[in-house]
Amino acid sequence: MAEDRDIKIYEGKGNSDLNDILRISEDIERNKQNGNIDKAKALGKRLAKIRPDCQKLVLDVGNMPAAELYCVRVLLTFTAEYALRKYISSDTLGDAVSAAMYDYLKAEERGYYDNISDGSAFTFYLLALKKSGDTAKNIGEQFAKRCGINNDEYVSLGSEIFIKALELYSNIIDEAEFVNEHNI
C-alpha cells in the first residue's frame, strides 16, 4: 500500500482562474462606482441608433434600394463593434457598450437584430480585416459583394462608409469621456 507522502494532490489552475474572476469583478465594480458603466450603456444605445441616413455620416444613400440600405446598416453595425475594440482599451467597458448596443437593437429593432445576431453577417468583414493591404478597400470589396454589385463604385462606397463611420464612432466614443485610473 502506498504511503501518504507518495500521494500527490492535483491543484489545477484554480488559483489563476479565481484571481482572474476577482480581477474582473473588481474592474466591473470600479467602473460602476466611477460612472463608466452608465456611460457605456448610453454609448451603446447611441451607437445602435446610427443609421445610413445619419447626417453626420454624409452618405448619399437616398435613392438606394432597401436591400442595399440593409447592407449599409450591417456595415455600420460591424464598424461600431470594430471601433469599440479599437478605441476602448478596457474589455469591461467595451463589452458593456457592445451589450447595450445589441440590447437596444433587440428591444427596438427586433427584425434587424435577429438578422445579424448569429454573427454570420459580420464574417466576411472580419475576414477582410485579416486580409493584408488597405483595410478600407478590403471592407469595401466585401460590401460590394454583400450588395451583389461587385464594381468599383460600390467598392469605393463601402470603403467610404467604413472610413466615415469609423471616424464618427471614434468621435462619439471620445465624447463619452470614460474615467480611467490615470484621470483620478
Coordinates of N, CA and C in Angstrom, one line a residue:
M1 N 0.8 -1.2 0.0 CA 0.0 0.0 0.0 C 0.9 1.2 0.0
A2 N 0.5 2.3 -0.8 CA 1.3 3.5 -0.9 C 1.2 4.3 0.4
E3 N 2.3 4.9 0.7 CA 2.3 5.8 1.9 C 1.7 7.2 1.5
D4 N 1.2 7.9 2.5 CA 0.6 9.2 2.3 C 1.5 10.2 1.6
R5 N 2.8 10.1 1.9 CA 3.7 11.0 1.3 C 3.9 10.8 -0.2
D6 N 3.5 9.6 -0.7 CA 3.6 9.3 -2.1 C 2.4 9.8 -2.9
I7 N 1.3 10.2 -2.2 CA 0.1 10.7 -2.9 C 0.2 12.2 -3.2
K8 N 0.0 12.5 -4.4 CA 0.0 13.9 -4.8 C -1.4 14.4 -5.1
I9 N -1.6 15.6 -4.7 CA -3.0 16.2 -5.0 C -2.8 17.2 -6.1
Y10 N -3.6 17.0 -7.1 CA -3.6 17.9 -8.3 C -4.4 19.2 -7.9
E11 N -3.7 20.3 -8.0 CA -4.3 21.6 -7.7 C -4.9 22.3 -8.9
G12 N -4.5 22.0 -10.1 CA -5.1 22.6 -11.3 C -4.7 24.1 -11.4
K13 N -5.6 24.8 -12.1 CA -5.4 26.2 -12.3 C -6.4 27.0 -11.5
G14 N -6.9 26.5 -10.5 CA -8.0 27.1 -9.7 C -7.6 28.5 -9.2
N15 N -6.4 28.6 -8.7 CA -6.0 29.9 -8.2 C -5.9 31.0 -9.3
S16 N -5.4 30.6 -10.4 CA -5.3 31.5 -11.5 C -6.7 32.0 -12.0
D17 N -7.6 31.0 -12.1 CA -8.9 31.3 -12.5 C -9.6 32.2 -11.5
L18 N -9.4 31.9 -10.2 CA -10.0 32.7 -9.2 C -9.5 34.1 -9.2
N19 N -8.2 34.2 -9.4 CA -7.6 35.6 -9.5 C -8.2 36.4 -10.7
D20 N -8.4 35.7 -11.8 CA -9.0 36.3 -13.0 C -10.4 36.8 -12.6
I21 N -11.2 36.0 -12.0 CA -12.6 36.3 -11.6 C -12.6 37.5 -10.7
L22 N -11.7 37.5 -9.7 CA -11.6 38.6 -8.8 C -11.2 39.9 -9.5
R23 N -10.2 39.8 -10.4 CA -9.8 41.0 -11.1 C -10.9 41.5 -11.9
I24 N -11.7 40.7 -12.6 CA -12.8 41.1 -13.5 C -13.9 41.7 -12.6
S25 N -14.2 41.1 -11.5 CA -15.2 41.6 -10.6 C -14.8 43.0 -10.0
E26 N -13.6 43.1 -9.7 CA -13.1 44.4 -9.2 C -13.2 45.5 -10.3
D27 N -12.8 45.1 -11.5 CA -12.9 46.1 -12.6 C -14.3 46.5 -12.9
I28 N -15.2 45.6 -12.8 CA -16.7 45.9 -13.1 C -17.1 46.8 -11.9
E29 N -16.8 46.5 -10.7 CA -17.3 47.3 -9.6 C -16.7 48.7 -9.7
R30 N -15.4 48.8 -10.0 CA -14.7 50.1 -10.1 C -15.4 51.0 -11.2
N31 N -15.7 50.3 -12.3 CA -16.4 51.0 -13.4 C -17.8 51.4 -13.1
K32 N -18.5 50.6 -12.3 CA -19.8 51.0 -11.8 C -19.7 52.3 -10.9
Q33 N -18.8 52.2 -10.0 CA -18.6 53.3 -9.0 C -18.2 54.6 -9.6
N34 N -17.4 54.6 -10.7 CA -16.9 55.8 -11.3 C -17.8 56.3 -12.4
G35 N -18.9 55.6 -12.6 CA -19.9 56.0 -13.6 C -19.7 55.6 -15.0
N36 N -18.6 54.8 -15.3 CA -18.3 54.4 -16.6 C -19.3 53.4 -17.2
I37 N -19.9 52.5 -16.3 CA -20.9 51.6 -16.8 C -22.1 52.3 -17.4
D38 N -22.6 53.3 -16.6 CA -23.7 54.1 -17.1 C -23.4 54.8 -18.4
K39 N -22.2 55.3 -18.5 CA -21.7 56.0 -19.8 C -21.6 54.9 -20.9
A40 N -21.2 53.7 -20.6 CA -21.1 52.7 -21.6 C -22.5 52.3 -22.1
K41 N -23.4 52.2 -21.2 CA -24.8 51.9 -21.7 C -25.4 52.9 -22.6
A42 N -25.2 54.2 -22.2 CA -25.7 55.3 -23.0 C -25.0 55.3 -24.4
L43 N -23.7 55.0 -24.4 CA -22.9 55.0 -25.6 C -23.4 53.9 -26.5
G44 N -23.6 52.7 -26.0 CA -24.1 51.6 -26.8 C -25.4 51.9 -27.4
K45 N -26.3 52.5 -26.7 CA -27.6 52.9 -27.2 C -27.5 54.0 -28.4
R46 N -26.6 54.9 -28.1 CA -26.3 55.9 -29.1 C -25.7 55.3 -30.4
L47 N -24.8 54.4 -30.3 CA -24.2 53.8 -31.5 C -25.3 52.9 -32.2
A48 N -26.2 52.3 -31.5 CA -27.2 51.5 -32.1 C -28.1 52.3 -33.0
K49 N -28.3 53.5 -32.6 CA -29.2 54.4 -33.3 C -28.7 55.0 -34.6
I50 N -27.4 54.8 -34.9 CA -26.8 55.3 -36.1 C -27.3 54.5 -37.3
R51 N -27.9 55.2 -38.2 CA -28.5 54.6 -39.4 C -27.8 55.2 -40.7
P52 N -28.1 54.6 -41.8 CA -27.4 55.0 -43.1 C -27.7 56.5 -43.4
D53 N -28.9 57.0 -43.0 CA -29.3 58.4 -43.3 C -28.8 59.4 -42.2
C54 N -27.9 59.0 -41.3 CA -27.4 59.9 -40.3 C -26.7 61.0 -41.0
Q55 N -27.1 62.3 -40.6 CA -26.5 63.4 -41.3 C -25.0 63.6 -41.0
K56 N -24.5 63.1 -39.9 CA -23.1 63.3 -39.6 C -22.2 62.4 -40.5
L57 N -22.8 61.3 -41.0 CA -22.1 60.5 -41.9 C -21.9 61.0 -43.3
V58 N -22.9 61.8 -43.7 CA -22.9 62.5 -45.1 C -22.7 61.4 -46.2
L59 N -23.6 60.4 -46.1 CA -23.6 59.4 -47.2 C -24.7 59.7 -48.2
D60 N -24.5 59.4 -49.4 CA -25.5 59.6 -50.4 C -26.2 58.2 -50.6
V61 N -27.2 58.0 -49.8 CA -27.9 56.7 -49.8 C -29.4 56.9 -50.0
G62 N -29.8 58.2 -50.4 CA -31.3 58.5 -50.5 C -32.0 57.7 -51.5
N63 N -31.4 57.3 -52.6 CA -32.1 56.6 -53.7 C -31.8 55.1 -53.7
M64 N -31.1 54.6 -52.6 CA -30.6 53.3 -52.6 C -31.8 52.3 -52.3
P65 N -31.9 51.2 -53.0 CA -32.9 50.2 -52.7 C -32.8 49.6 -51.2
A66 N -33.8 49.1 -50.7 CA -33.9 48.6 -49.3 C -32.8 47.6 -49.0
A67 N -32.6 46.6 -50.0 CA -31.6 45.6 -49.7 C -30.2 46.1 -49.6
E68 N -29.9 47.2 -50.3 CA -28.6 47.8 -50.2 C -28.5 48.6 -48.9
L69 N -29.6 49.3 -48.6 CA -29.6 50.1 -47.3 C -29.3 49.1 -46.1
Y70 N -29.9 47.9 -46.2 CA -29.7 46.9 -45.2 C -28.2 46.6 -45.1
C71 N -27.5 46.4 -46.3 CA -26.1 46.2 -46.3 C -25.3 47.3 -45.7
V72 N -25.7 48.5 -45.9 CA -25.1 49.7 -45.3 C -25.2 49.6 -43.8
R73 N -26.4 49.3 -43.3 CA -26.7 49.2 -41.9 C -25.8 48.1 -41.2
V74 N -25.7 47.0 -41.9 CA -24.9 45.9 -41.4 C -23.4 46.4 -41.3
L75 N -23.0 47.1 -42.3 CA -21.6 47.6 -42.3 C -21.4 48.6 -41.2
L76 N -22.4 49.4 -40.9 CA -22.3 50.4 -39.8 C -22.3 49.7 -38.5
T77 N -23.1 48.7 -38.3 CA -23.0 48.0 -37.0 C -21.7 47.3 -36.8
F78 N -21.2 46.6 -37.9 CA -19.9 46.0 -37.8 C -18.8 47.0 -37.5
T79 N -18.9 48.2 -38.1 CA -17.9 49.2 -37.9 C -18.0 49.7 -36.4
A80 N -19.2 49.8 -35.9 CA -19.3 50.2 -34.5 C -18.6 49.2 -33.6
E81 N -18.9 48.0 -33.8 CA -18.2 46.9 -33.0 C -16.7 47.0 -33.1
Y82 N -16.2 47.2 -34.3 CA -14.8 47.3 -34.6 C -14.2 48.5 -33.9
A83 N -14.9 49.6 -33.9 CA -14.5 50.9 -33.3 C -14.4 50.7 -31.7
L84 N -15.3 50.0 -31.2 CA -15.3 49.7 -29.7 C -14.0 49.0 -29.3
R85 N -13.7 48.0 -30.1 CA -12.5 47.2 -29.8 C -11.2 48.0 -30.1
K86 N -11.3 48.9 -31.0 CA -10.1 49.7 -31.4 C -9.9 50.8 -30.5
Y87 N -10.9 51.5 -30.0 CA -10.8 52.8 -29.3 C -11.1 52.7 -27.8
I88 N -11.6 51.6 -27.3 CA -11.9 51.4 -25.9 C -10.9 50.4 -25.4
S89 N -10.0 50.8 -24.5 CA -8.9 49.8 -24.1 C -9.4 48.8 -23.0
S90 N -10.4 49.2 -22.3 CA -11.0 48.3 -21.3 C -11.9 47.3 -21.9
D91 N -11.6 46.0 -21.7 CA -12.6 45.0 -22.1 C -13.9 45.1 -21.4
T92 N -13.9 45.4 -20.2 CA -15.1 45.6 -19.4 C -16.0 46.6 -20.0
L93 N -15.4 47.8 -20.3 CA -16.2 48.8 -20.9 C -16.6 48.5 -22.4
G94 N -15.7 47.9 -23.1 CA -16.1 47.5 -24.5 C -17.2 46.6 -24.5
D95 N -17.2 45.6 -23.6 CA -18.2 44.6 -23.5 C -19.6 45.2 -23.1
A96 N -19.5 46.2 -22.2 CA -20.7 46.9 -21.7 C -21.3 47.7 -22.8
V97 N -20.5 48.4 -23.6 CA -21.0 49.2 -24.7 C -21.7 48.2 -25.7
S98 N -21.0 47.2 -26.1 CA -21.5 46.2 -27.1 C -22.8 45.6 -26.6
A99 N -22.8 45.2 -25.4 CA -24.1 44.6 -24.8 C -25.2 45.6 -24.9
A100 N -25.0 46.8 -24.5 CA -26.0 47.9 -24.6 C -26.5 48.1 -26.0
M101 N -25.6 48.1 -26.9 CA -25.9 48.3 -28.3 C -26.8 47.2 -28.8
Y102 N -26.5 46.0 -28.5 CA -27.3 44.9 -29.0 C -28.6 44.8 -28.2
D103 N -28.6 45.1 -26.9 CA -29.8 45.1 -26.2 C -30.8 46.1 -26.8
Y104 N -30.3 47.3 -27.1 CA -31.2 48.3 -27.8 C -31.8 47.7 -29.1
L105 N -30.9 47.2 -29.9 CA -31.4 46.6 -31.2 C -32.4 45.5 -31.0
K106 N -32.1 44.7 -30.0 CA -33.0 43.6 -29.7 C -34.4 44.1 -29.3
A107 N -34.4 45.1 -28.5 CA -35.7 45.7 -28.0 C -36.4 46.5 -29.0
E108 N -35.7 47.3 -29.7 CA -36.3 48.3 -30.6 C -36.3 48.0 -32.1
E109 N -35.4 47.1 -32.5 CA -35.4 46.7 -33.9 C -35.2 45.2 -34.0
R110 N -36.1 44.5 -33.5 CA -36.0 43.0 -33.4 C -35.7 42.3 -34.7
G111 N -36.3 42.7 -35.8 CA -36.0 42.0 -37.1 C -34.6 42.2 -37.5
Y112 N -34.1 43.4 -37.4 CA -32.7 43.7 -37.7 C -31.8 42.9 -36.8
Y113 N -32.1 42.9 -35.5 CA -31.2 42.2 -34.5 C -31.2 40.7 -34.9
D114 N -32.4 40.2 -35.2 CA -32.4 38.7 -35.5 C -31.6 38.4 -36.7
N115 N -31.6 39.3 -37.7 CA -30.8 39.0 -38.9 C -29.3 39.1 -38.7
I116 N -28.8 39.9 -37.7 CA -27.4 40.0 -37.5 C -26.9 39.2 -36.3
S117 N -27.8 38.7 -35.5 CA -27.3 38.1 -34.2 C -26.6 36.8 -34.3
D118 N -26.7 36.1 -35.4 CA -25.9 34.8 -35.4 C -24.5 35.1 -35.8
G119 N -24.1 36.3 -36.1 CA -22.7 36.6 -36.4 C -22.3 36.4 -37.8
S120 N -23.1 35.7 -38.6 CA -22.6 35.4 -40.0 C -22.7 36.7 -40.8
A121 N -23.4 37.7 -40.4 CA -23.5 39.0 -41.1 C -22.1 39.7 -41.1
F122 N -21.3 39.4 -40.1 CA -20.0 40.1 -40.0 C -18.9 39.2 -40.4
T123 N -19.1 38.0 -40.7 CA -18.0 37.0 -41.1 C -17.1 37.6 -42.2
F124 N -17.7 38.0 -43.3 CA -16.9 38.4 -44.4 C -16.1 39.7 -44.1
Y125 N -16.7 40.6 -43.3 CA -15.9 41.8 -42.8 C -14.8 41.4 -41.9
L126 N -15.0 40.5 -41.1 CA -13.9 40.0 -40.2 C -12.7 39.5 -41.0
L127 N -13.1 38.7 -42.0 CA -12.0 38.2 -42.9 C -11.3 39.3 -43.7
A128 N -12.1 40.3 -44.0 CA -11.5 41.5 -44.7 C -10.5 42.2 -43.8
L129 N -10.8 42.2 -42.5 CA -9.8 42.9 -41.6 C -8.5 42.1 -41.5
K130 N -8.6 40.8 -41.7 CA -7.4 40.0 -41.5 C -6.6 40.0 -42.8
K131 N -7.2 40.4 -43.9 CA -6.5 40.3 -45.2 C -5.5 41.4 -45.3
S132 N -4.3 41.2 -45.9 CA -3.3 42.2 -46.0 C -3.7 43.3 -47.0
G133 N -3.1 44.4 -46.9 CA -3.4 45.5 -47.8 C -4.3 46.6 -47.1
D134 N -4.9 47.4 -47.9 CA -5.7 48.5 -47.4 C -7.0 48.0 -46.8
T135 N -7.1 48.2 -45.5 CA -8.3 47.7 -44.8 C -9.6 48.2 -45.3
A136 N -9.7 49.5 -45.5 CA -10.9 50.2 -46.0 C -11.3 49.6 -47.4
K137 N -10.3 49.4 -48.3 CA -10.6 48.8 -49.6 C -11.1 47.4 -49.4
N138 N -10.4 46.6 -48.5 CA -10.9 45.2 -48.3 C -12.3 45.2 -47.8
I139 N -12.6 46.1 -46.9 CA -14.0 46.2 -46.4 C -15.0 46.6 -47.5
G140 N -14.5 47.6 -48.4 CA -15.3 48.0 -49.5 C -15.6 46.9 -50.5
E141 N -14.6 46.0 -50.7 CA -14.8 44.9 -51.6 C -15.9 43.9 -51.1
Q142 N -15.8 43.7 -49.7 CA -16.8 42.8 -49.1 C -18.2 43.5 -49.2
F143 N -18.3 44.8 -49.0 CA -19.5 45.5 -49.0 C -20.2 45.3 -50.4
A144 N -19.4 45.5 -51.4 CA -19.9 45.4 -52.8 C -20.4 44.0 -53.1
K145 N -19.7 43.0 -52.6 CA -20.2 41.6 -52.7 C -21.4 41.3 -51.9
R146 N -21.6 41.9 -50.7 CA -22.8 41.7 -49.9 C -24.0 42.4 -50.7
C147 N -23.7 43.5 -51.4 CA -24.8 44.1 -52.1 C -25.1 43.4 -53.4
G148 N -24.2 42.5 -53.8 CA -24.4 41.8 -55.1 C -24.1 42.7 -56.3
I149 N -23.3 43.8 -56.1 CA -22.9 44.7 -57.1 C -21.4 44.9 -57.0
N150 N -20.7 43.9 -57.6 CA -19.3 43.9 -57.5 C -18.6 44.8 -58.5
N151 N -18.7 46.1 -58.3 CA -18.0 47.0 -59.2 C -17.2 48.1 -58.4
D152 N -16.4 48.8 -59.1 CA -15.5 49.8 -58.4 C -16.3 50.9 -57.6
E153 N -17.4 51.3 -58.1 CA -18.2 52.3 -57.5 C -18.7 51.8 -56.1
Y154 N -19.1 50.6 -56.0 CA -19.6 50.0 -54.7 C -18.5 49.7 -53.8
V155 N -17.3 49.3 -54.3 CA -16.1 49.1 -53.5 C -15.8 50.4 -52.9
S156 N -15.8 51.5 -53.7 CA -15.5 52.8 -53.1 C -16.5 53.3 -52.1
L157 N -17.8 53.0 -52.4 CA -18.8 53.4 -51.4 C -18.6 52.6 -50.1
G158 N -18.4 51.3 -50.2 CA -18.1 50.6 -48.9 C -16.9 51.1 -48.2
S159 N -15.9 51.4 -48.9 CA -14.7 52.0 -48.2 C -15.0 53.3 -47.6
E160 N -15.8 54.1 -48.3 CA -16.2 55.4 -47.7 C -17.1 55.3 -46.5
I161 N -18.0 54.4 -46.5 CA -18.9 54.1 -45.4 C -18.0 53.7 -44.2
F162 N -17.1 52.8 -44.4 CA -16.3 52.3 -43.3 C -15.4 53.4 -42.7
I163 N -14.8 54.2 -43.6 CA -13.9 55.3 -43.1 C -14.7 56.4 -42.3
K164 N -15.8 56.8 -42.9 CA -16.6 57.9 -42.3 C -17.2 57.4 -41.0
A165 N -17.7 56.1 -41.0 CA -18.4 55.6 -39.8 C -17.3 55.4 -38.7
L166 N -16.1 54.9 -39.0 CA -15.1 54.7 -38.0 C -14.7 56.1 -37.4
E167 N -14.6 57.1 -38.2 CA -14.3 58.4 -37.7 C -15.4 59.0 -36.8
L168 N -16.7 58.8 -37.2 CA -17.8 59.2 -36.4 C -17.8 58.5 -35.1
Y169 N -17.7 57.1 -35.1 CA -17.7 56.4 -33.9 C -16.5 56.7 -33.0
S170 N -15.4 57.0 -33.5 CA -14.2 57.4 -32.7 C -14.6 58.7 -31.9
N171 N -15.2 59.6 -32.6 CA -15.6 60.9 -32.0 C -16.6 60.7 -30.9
I172 N -17.6 59.8 -31.2 CA -18.7 59.6 -30.2 C -18.1 58.9 -29.0
I173 N -17.2 58.0 -29.2 CA -16.5 57.3 -28.1 C -15.7 58.3 -27.2
D174 N -15.0 59.2 -27.9 CA -14.3 60.2 -27.1 C -15.2 61.1 -26.3
E175 N -16.4 61.4 -26.9 CA -17.4 62.2 -26.2 C -17.9 61.5 -24.9
A176 N -17.8 60.2 -24.8 CA -18.3 59.5 -23.7 C -17.5 59.9 -22.4
E177 N -16.3 60.3 -22.6 CA -15.4 60.7 -21.6 C -15.3 59.7 -20.4
F178 N -14.9 58.5 -20.7 CA -14.8 57.5 -19.7 C -13.7 57.9 -18.7
V179 N -13.9 57.6 -17.4 CA -13.0 57.9 -16.4 C -12.0 56.7 -16.4
N180 N -10.7 57.0 -16.4 CA -9.8 55.9 -16.2 C -8.9 56.2 -15.0
E181 N -8.1 55.2 -14.6 CA -7.3 55.4 -13.4 C -6.3 56.5 -13.5
H182 N -5.9 56.9 -14.8 CA -5.0 58.0 -14.9 C -5.6 59.4 -14.7
N183 N -7.0 59.4 -14.8 CA -7.7 60.7 -14.6 C -8.1 60.9 -13.2
I184 N -7.9 60.0 -12.3 CA -8.3 60.1 -10.9 C -7.4 60.9 -10.1

